[in-house]
Amino acid sequence: MTVVEKYIVETYSNLFEGLNSISKIELLEKLAKSLKKGRKSRDAEFYKSFGAFGSEKPAEEIIKEIKESRKFKGEELKL
């Protein structure tokens, strides 16, 4: 355990001293669940959060459609 990790553990343990028994048990349950989840699950959740774009079209066709759908005003803006 690194010095930083020890400091974090100590800081959290000081915070938990003020909790009642039921809250501490609930906290323990959540910690146990997070250990059971494992690293692979966390990595999968992280990569799922990016929201991949799903399409069967090739990238070049999608880019072409986006560029063709752009519309610009022909008039100048007066500031």
PDB file of C-alpha atoms in Angstrom:
ATOM      1  CA  MET A   1       0.000   0.000   0.000  1.00  0.00           C
ATOM      2  CA  THR A   2       1.364   3.392  -0.968  1.00  0.00           C
ATOM      3  CA  VAL A   3       1.581   6.369   1.349  1.00  0.00           C
ATOM      4  CA  VAL A   4      -1.264   8.043  -0.522  1.00  0.00           C
ATOM      5  CA  GLU A   5      -3.464   4.964  -0.197  1.00  0.00           C
ATOM      6  CA  LYS A   6      -2.744   4.781   3.525  1.00  0.00           C
ATOM      7  CA  TYR A   7      -3.699   8.438   3.888  1.00  0.00           C
ATOM      8  CA  ILE A   8      -6.959   7.891   1.986  1.00  0.00           C
ATOM      9  CA  VAL A   9      -7.850   4.862   4.129  1.00  0.00           C
ATOM     10  CA  GLU A  10      -7.087   6.793   7.316  1.00  0.00           C
ATOM     11  CA  THR A  11      -9.140   9.786   6.176  1.00  0.00           C
ATOM     12  CA  TYR A  12     -12.142   7.640   5.303  1.00  0.00           C
ATOM     13  CA  SER A  13     -11.921   5.669   8.532  1.00  0.00           C
ATOM     14  CA  ASN A  14     -12.082   8.945  10.461  1.00  0.00           C
ATOM     15  CA  LEU A  15     -15.195   9.910   8.514  1.00  0.00           C
ATOM     16  CA  PHE A  16     -16.846   6.551   9.202  1.00  0.00           C
ATOM     17  CA  GLU A  17     -16.455   6.879  12.972  1.00  0.00           C
ATOM     18  CA  GLY A  18     -19.446   9.219  12.997  1.00  0.00           C
ATOM     19  CA  LEU A  19     -21.751   6.736  11.245  1.00  0.00           C
ATOM     20  CA  ASN A  20     -24.203   4.503  13.062  1.00  0.00           C
ATOM     21  CA  SER A  21     -23.918   0.710  12.921  1.00  0.00           C
ATOM     22  CA  ILE A  22     -26.531   0.249  10.198  1.00  0.00           C
ATOM     23  CA  SER A  23     -24.789   2.758   7.919  1.00  0.00           C
ATOM     24  CA  LYS A  24     -21.449   1.052   8.494  1.00  0.00           C
ATOM     25  CA  ILE A  25     -22.932  -2.348   7.607  1.00  0.00           C
ATOM     26  CA  GLU A  26     -24.454  -0.914   4.433  1.00  0.00           C
ATOM     27  CA  LEU A  27     -21.096   0.593   3.535  1.00  0.00           C
ATOM     28  CA  LEU A  28     -19.397  -2.777   4.079  1.00  0.00           C
ATOM     29  CA  GLU A  29     -21.937  -4.460   1.792  1.00  0.00           C
ATOM     30  CA  LYS A  30     -21.299  -1.933  -0.964  1.00  0.00           C
ATOM     31  CA  LEU A  31     -17.545  -2.362  -0.618  1.00  0.00           C
ATOM     32  CA  ALA A  32     -17.939  -6.146  -0.810  1.00  0.00           C
ATOM     33  CA  LYS A  33     -20.074  -5.818  -3.965  1.00  0.00           C
ATOM     34  CA  SER A  34     -17.472  -3.565  -5.576  1.00  0.00           C
ATOM     35  CA  LEU A  35     -14.801  -6.196  -4.875  1.00  0.00           C
ATOM     36  CA  LYS A  36     -16.941  -8.927  -6.405  1.00  0.00           C
ATOM     37  CA  LYS A  37     -17.539  -6.862  -9.536  1.00  0.00           C
ATOM     38  CA  GLY A  38     -13.894  -7.042 -10.402  1.00  0.00           C
ATOM     39  CA  ARG A  39     -11.674  -5.058 -12.709  1.00  0.00           C
ATOM     40  CA  LYS A  40     -13.011  -6.458 -15.985  1.00  0.00           C
ATOM     41  CA  SER A  41     -16.505  -5.305 -15.189  1.00  0.00           C
ATOM     42  CA  ARG A  42     -15.306  -1.781 -14.345  1.00  0.00           C
ATOM     43  CA  ASP A  43     -13.331  -1.606 -17.578  1.00  0.00           C
ATOM     44  CA  ALA A  44     -16.326  -2.798 -19.574  1.00  0.00           C
ATOM     45  CA  GLU A  45     -18.560  -0.188 -17.935  1.00  0.00           C
ATOM     46  CA  PHE A  46     -15.981   2.510 -18.674  1.00  0.00           C
ATOM     47  CA  TYR A  47     -15.795   1.649 -22.360  1.00  0.00           C
ATOM     48  CA  LYS A  48     -19.588   1.325 -22.638  1.00  0.00           C
ATOM     49  CA  SER A  49     -19.922   4.900 -21.411  1.00  0.00           C
ATOM     50  CA  PHE A  50     -18.480   6.250 -24.665  1.00  0.00           C
ATOM     51  CA  GLY A  51     -21.642   5.401 -26.616  1.00  0.00           C
ATOM     52  CA  ALA A  52     -20.289   3.925 -29.812  1.00  0.00           C
ATOM     53  CA  PHE A  53     -22.018   4.920 -33.027  1.00  0.00           C
ATOM     54  CA  GLY A  54     -23.706   1.897 -34.549  1.00  0.00           C
ATOM     55  CA  SER A  55     -24.085   1.860 -38.316  1.00  0.00           C
ATOM     56  CA  GLU A  56     -23.498  -0.584 -41.132  1.00  0.00           C
ATOM     57  CA  LYS A  57     -22.431   2.222 -43.487  1.00  0.00           C
ATOM     58  CA  PRO A  58     -18.747   2.801 -44.146  1.00  0.00           C
ATOM     59  CA  ALA A  59     -17.188   5.830 -42.478  1.00  0.00           C
ATOM     60  CA  GLU A  60     -16.624   7.621 -45.803  1.00  0.00           C
ATOM     61  CA  GLU A  61     -20.335   7.465 -46.642  1.00  0.00           C
ATOM     62  CA  ILE A  62     -21.334   8.806 -43.209  1.00  0.00           C
ATOM     63  CA  ILE A  63     -18.853  11.675 -43.548  1.00  0.00           C
ATOM     64  CA  LYS A  64     -20.206  12.489 -47.016  1.00  0.00           C
ATOM     65  CA  GLU A  65     -23.808  12.540 -45.723  1.00  0.00           C
ATOM     66  CA  ILE A  66     -22.879  14.839 -42.845  1.00  0.00           C
ATOM     67  CA  LYS A  67     -21.060  17.268 -45.137  1.00  0.00           C
ATOM     68  CA  GLU A  68     -23.930  17.284 -47.646  1.00  0.00           C
ATOM     69  CA  SER A  69     -26.491  17.982 -44.925  1.00  0.00           C
ATOM     70  CA  ARG A  70     -24.738  21.163 -43.784  1.00  0.00           C
ATOM     71  CA  LYS A  71     -26.459  24.397 -44.676  1.00  0.00           C
ATOM     72  CA  PHE A  72     -24.896  27.820 -44.500  1.00  0.00           C
ATOM     73  CA  LYS A  73     -26.590  31.201 -44.727  1.00  0.00           C
ATOM     74  CA  GLY A  74     -25.522  33.273 -47.678  1.00  0.00           C
ATOM     75  CA  GLU A  75     -25.923  36.606 -45.907  1.00  0.00           C
ATOM     76  CA  GLU A  76     -23.466  38.432 -43.740  1.00  0.00           C
ATOM     77  CA  LEU A  77     -24.170  39.049 -40.085  1.00  0.00           C
ATOM     78  CA  LYS A  78     -24.124  42.663 -39.062  1.00  0.00           C
ATOM     79  CA  LEU A  79     -22.529  43.240 -35.700  1.00  0.00           C
TER      80      LEU A  79
END
